[in-house]
PDB file of C-alpha atoms in Angstrom:
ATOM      1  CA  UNK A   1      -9.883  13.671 -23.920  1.00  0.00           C
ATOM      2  CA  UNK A   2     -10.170  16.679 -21.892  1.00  0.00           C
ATOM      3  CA  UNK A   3     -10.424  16.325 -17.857  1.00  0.00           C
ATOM      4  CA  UNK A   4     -11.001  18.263 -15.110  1.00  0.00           C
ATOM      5  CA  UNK A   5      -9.048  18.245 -12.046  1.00  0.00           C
ATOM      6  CA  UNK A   6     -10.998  17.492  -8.742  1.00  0.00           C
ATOM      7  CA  UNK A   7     -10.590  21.355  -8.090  1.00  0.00           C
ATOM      8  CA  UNK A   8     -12.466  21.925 -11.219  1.00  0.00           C
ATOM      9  CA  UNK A   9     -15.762  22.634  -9.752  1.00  0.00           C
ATOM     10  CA  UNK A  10     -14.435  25.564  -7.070  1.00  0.00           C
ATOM     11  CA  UNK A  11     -12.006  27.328  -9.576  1.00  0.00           C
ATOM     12  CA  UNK A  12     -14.464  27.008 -12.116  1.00  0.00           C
ATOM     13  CA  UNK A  13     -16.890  29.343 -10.083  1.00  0.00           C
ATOM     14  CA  UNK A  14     -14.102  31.790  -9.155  1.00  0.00           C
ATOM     15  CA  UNK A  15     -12.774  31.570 -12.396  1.00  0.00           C
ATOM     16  CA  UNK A  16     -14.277  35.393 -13.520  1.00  0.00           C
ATOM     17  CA  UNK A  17     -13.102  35.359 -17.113  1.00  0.00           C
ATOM     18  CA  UNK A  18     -13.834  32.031 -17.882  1.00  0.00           C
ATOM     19  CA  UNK A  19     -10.277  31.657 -19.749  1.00  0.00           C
ATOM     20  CA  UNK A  20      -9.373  28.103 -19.941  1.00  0.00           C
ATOM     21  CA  UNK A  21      -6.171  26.347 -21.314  1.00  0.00           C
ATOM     22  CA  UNK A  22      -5.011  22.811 -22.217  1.00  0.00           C
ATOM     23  CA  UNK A  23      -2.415  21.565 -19.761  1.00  0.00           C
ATOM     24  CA  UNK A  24      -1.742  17.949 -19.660  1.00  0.00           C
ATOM     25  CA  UNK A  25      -5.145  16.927 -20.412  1.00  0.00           C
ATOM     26  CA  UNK A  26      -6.527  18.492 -18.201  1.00  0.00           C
ATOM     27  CA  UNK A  27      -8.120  22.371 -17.904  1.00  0.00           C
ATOM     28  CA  UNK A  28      -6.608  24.703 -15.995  1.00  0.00           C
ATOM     29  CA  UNK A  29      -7.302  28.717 -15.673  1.00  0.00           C
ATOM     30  CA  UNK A  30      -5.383  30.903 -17.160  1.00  0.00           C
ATOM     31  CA  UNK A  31      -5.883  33.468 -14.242  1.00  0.00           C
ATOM     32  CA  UNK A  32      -9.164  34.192 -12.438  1.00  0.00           C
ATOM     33  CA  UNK A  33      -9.500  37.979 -12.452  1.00  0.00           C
ATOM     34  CA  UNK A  34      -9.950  40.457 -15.312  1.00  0.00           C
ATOM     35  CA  UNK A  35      -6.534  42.147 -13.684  1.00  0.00           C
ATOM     36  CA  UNK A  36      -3.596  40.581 -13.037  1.00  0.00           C
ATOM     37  CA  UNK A  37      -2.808  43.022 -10.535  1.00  0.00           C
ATOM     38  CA  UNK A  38      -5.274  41.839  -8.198  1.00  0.00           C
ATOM     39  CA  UNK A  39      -4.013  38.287  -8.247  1.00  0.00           C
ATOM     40  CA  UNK A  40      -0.719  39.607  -7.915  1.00  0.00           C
ATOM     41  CA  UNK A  41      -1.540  41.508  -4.852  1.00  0.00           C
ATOM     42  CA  UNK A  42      -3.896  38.562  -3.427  1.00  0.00           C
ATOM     43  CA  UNK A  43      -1.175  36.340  -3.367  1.00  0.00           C
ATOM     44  CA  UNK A  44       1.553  38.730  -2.281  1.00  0.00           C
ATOM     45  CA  UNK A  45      -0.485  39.782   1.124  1.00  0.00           C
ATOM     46  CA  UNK A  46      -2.655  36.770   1.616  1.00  0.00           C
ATOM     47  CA  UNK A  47      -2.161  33.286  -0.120  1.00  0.00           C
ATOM     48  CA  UNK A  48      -2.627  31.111  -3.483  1.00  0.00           C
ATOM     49  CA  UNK A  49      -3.226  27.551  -4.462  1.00  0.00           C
ATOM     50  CA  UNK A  50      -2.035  26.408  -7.366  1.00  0.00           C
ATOM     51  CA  UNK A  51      -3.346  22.905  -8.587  1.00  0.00           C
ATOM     52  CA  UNK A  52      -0.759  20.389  -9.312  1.00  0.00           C
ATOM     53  CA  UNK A  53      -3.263  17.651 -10.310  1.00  0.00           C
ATOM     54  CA  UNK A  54      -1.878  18.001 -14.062  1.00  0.00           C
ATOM     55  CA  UNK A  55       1.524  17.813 -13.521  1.00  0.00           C
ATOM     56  CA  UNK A  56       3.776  14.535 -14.501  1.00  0.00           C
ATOM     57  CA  UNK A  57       4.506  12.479 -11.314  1.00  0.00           C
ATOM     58  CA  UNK A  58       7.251   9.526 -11.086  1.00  0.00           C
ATOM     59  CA  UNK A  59       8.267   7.250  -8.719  1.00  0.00           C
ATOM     60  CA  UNK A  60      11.947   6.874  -8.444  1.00  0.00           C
ATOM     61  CA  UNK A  61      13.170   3.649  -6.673  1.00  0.00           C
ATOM     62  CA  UNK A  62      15.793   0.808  -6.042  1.00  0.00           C
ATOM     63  CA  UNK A  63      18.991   0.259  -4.561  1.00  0.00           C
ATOM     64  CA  UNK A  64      21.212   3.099  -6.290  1.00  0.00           C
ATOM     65  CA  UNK A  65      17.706   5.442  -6.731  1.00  0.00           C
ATOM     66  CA  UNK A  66      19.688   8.080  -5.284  1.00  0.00           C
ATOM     67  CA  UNK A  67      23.357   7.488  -6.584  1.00  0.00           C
ATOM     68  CA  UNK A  68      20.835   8.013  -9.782  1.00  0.00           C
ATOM     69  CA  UNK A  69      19.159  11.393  -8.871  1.00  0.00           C
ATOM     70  CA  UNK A  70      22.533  13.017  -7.300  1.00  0.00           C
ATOM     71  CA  UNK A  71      23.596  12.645 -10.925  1.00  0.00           C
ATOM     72  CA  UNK A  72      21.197  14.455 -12.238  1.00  0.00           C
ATOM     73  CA  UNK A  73      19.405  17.162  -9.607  1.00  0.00           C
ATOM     74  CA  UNK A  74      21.293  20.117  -9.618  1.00  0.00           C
ATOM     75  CA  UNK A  75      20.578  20.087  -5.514  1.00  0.00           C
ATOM     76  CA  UNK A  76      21.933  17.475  -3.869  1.00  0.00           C
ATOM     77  CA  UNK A  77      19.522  14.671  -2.939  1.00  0.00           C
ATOM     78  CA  UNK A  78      21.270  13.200  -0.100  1.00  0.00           C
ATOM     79  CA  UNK A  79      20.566  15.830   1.996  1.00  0.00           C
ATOM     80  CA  UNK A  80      16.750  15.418   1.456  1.00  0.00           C
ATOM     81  CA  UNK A  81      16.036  13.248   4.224  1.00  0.00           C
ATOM     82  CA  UNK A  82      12.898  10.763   4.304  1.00  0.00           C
ATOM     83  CA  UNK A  83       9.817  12.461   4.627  1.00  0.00           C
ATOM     84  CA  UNK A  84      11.133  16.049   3.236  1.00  0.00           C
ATOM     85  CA  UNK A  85      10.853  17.151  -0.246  1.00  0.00           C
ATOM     86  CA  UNK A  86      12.784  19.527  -2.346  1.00  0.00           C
ATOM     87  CA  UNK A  87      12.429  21.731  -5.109  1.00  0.00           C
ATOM     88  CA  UNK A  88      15.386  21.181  -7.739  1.00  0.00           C
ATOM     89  CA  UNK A  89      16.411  20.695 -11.474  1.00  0.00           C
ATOM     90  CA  UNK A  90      17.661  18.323 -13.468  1.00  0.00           C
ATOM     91  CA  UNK A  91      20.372  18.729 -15.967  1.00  0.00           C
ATOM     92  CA  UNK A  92      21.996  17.402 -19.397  1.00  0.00           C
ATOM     93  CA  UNK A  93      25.610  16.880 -20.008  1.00  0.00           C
ATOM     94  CA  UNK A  94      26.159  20.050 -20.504  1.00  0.00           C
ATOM     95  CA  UNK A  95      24.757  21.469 -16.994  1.00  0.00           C
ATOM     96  CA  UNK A  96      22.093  22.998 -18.770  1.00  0.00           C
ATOM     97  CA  UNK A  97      18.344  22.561 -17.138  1.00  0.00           C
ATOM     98  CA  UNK A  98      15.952  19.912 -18.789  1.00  0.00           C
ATOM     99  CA  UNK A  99      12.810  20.352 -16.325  1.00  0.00           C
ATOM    100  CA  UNK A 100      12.654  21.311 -12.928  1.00  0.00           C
ATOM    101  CA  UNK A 101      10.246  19.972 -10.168  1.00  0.00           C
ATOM    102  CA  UNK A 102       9.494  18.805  -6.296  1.00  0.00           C
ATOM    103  CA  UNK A 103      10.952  16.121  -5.351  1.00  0.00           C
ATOM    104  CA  UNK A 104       9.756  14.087  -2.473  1.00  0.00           C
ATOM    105  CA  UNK A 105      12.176  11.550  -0.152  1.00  0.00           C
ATOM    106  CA  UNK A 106       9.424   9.060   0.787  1.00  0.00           C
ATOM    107  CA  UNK A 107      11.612   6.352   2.194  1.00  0.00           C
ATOM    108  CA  UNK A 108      14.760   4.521   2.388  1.00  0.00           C
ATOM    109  CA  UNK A 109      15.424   4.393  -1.912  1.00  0.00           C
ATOM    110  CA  UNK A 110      12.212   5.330  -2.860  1.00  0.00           C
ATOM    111  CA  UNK A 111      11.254   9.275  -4.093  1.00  0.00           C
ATOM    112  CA  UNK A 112       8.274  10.666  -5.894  1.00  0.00           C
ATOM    113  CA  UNK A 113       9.089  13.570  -8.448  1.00  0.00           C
ATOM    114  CA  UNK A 114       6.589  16.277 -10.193  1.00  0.00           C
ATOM    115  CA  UNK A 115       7.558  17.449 -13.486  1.00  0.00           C
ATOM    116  CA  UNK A 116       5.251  20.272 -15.881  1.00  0.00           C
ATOM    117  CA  UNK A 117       6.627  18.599 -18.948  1.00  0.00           C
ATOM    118  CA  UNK A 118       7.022  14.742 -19.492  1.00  0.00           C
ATOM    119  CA  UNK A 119      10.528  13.390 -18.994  1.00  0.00           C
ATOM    120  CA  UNK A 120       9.644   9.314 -17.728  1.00  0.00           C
ATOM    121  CA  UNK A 121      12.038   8.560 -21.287  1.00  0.00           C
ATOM    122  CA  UNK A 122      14.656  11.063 -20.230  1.00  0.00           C
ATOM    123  CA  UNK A 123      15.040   9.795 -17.216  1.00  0.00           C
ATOM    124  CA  UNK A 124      14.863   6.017 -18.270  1.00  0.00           C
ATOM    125  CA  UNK A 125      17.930   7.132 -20.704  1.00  0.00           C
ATOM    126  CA  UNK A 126      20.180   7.655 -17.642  1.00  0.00           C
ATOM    127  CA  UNK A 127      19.570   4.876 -15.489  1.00  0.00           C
ATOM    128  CA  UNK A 128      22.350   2.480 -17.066  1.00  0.00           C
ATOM    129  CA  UNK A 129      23.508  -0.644 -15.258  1.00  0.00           C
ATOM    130  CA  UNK A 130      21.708   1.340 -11.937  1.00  0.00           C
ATOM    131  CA  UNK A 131      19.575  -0.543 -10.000  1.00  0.00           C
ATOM    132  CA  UNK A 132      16.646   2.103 -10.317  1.00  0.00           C
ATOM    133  CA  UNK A 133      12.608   1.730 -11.189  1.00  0.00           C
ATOM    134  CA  UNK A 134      11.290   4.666 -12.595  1.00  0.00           C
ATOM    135  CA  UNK A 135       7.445   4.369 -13.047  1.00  0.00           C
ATOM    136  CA  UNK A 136       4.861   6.946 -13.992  1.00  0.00           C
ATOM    137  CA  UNK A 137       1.743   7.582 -10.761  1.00  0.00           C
TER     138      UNK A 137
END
């Protein structure tokens, strides 16, 4: 089934060429203008929104929730301190990158994540004998 964000309704009336694409259930515009020149220079002199309502978002928690993510961020979580957020990578065994995303420090062992693609199994693979919660919000 095909939703709508709760932006839907503004972008939809900005949204000039009316070119729509599938992202995570949900619609989202493929640009707004006829030109991408004039987005290009909107947002390089003024300011853009971009609407994260369809991406993937995980709560990351427990007692070694962050022994967990500094093995597999490429930036190093520690230095994310409660109440700032970050925007990192994650990486396979082979330091290549999987996803990348925000990542948010919202308290002592507890983080919420954004991710474009969905990686909740990926990330349950590594958790191990960690004591680490990963749930899907």
């Amino acid at each position: 089934m095909i939703r709508t964000t709760p932006f839907h309704e503004r972008t939809n009336a900005l949204n000039e060429t009316q070119l729509w694409s599938h992202w995570s259930g949900h619609l989202a515009a493929n640009r707004y203008q006829m030109s991408d020149k004039f987005e290009y220079f909107a947002v390089r002199n003024a300011a853009g929104i971009f609407d994260s309502s369809p991406l993937h978002k995980y709560r990351i928690s427990g007692a070694d929730s962050t022994t967990f993510l500094a093995g597999v961020l490429a930036r190093d979580i520690r230095t994310c301190l409660s109440g700032q957020a970050q925007y990192t990578c994650w990486l396979d065994d082979r330091g290549f990158v999987v996803e990348d995303g925000v990542i948010l420090h919202t308290g002592r062992d507890d983080y919420l994540l954004t991710s474009a693609e969905p990686n909740l199994a990926w990330f349950e693979d590594r958790i191990g004998r960690l004591a680490v919660r990963i749930e899907e919000v």
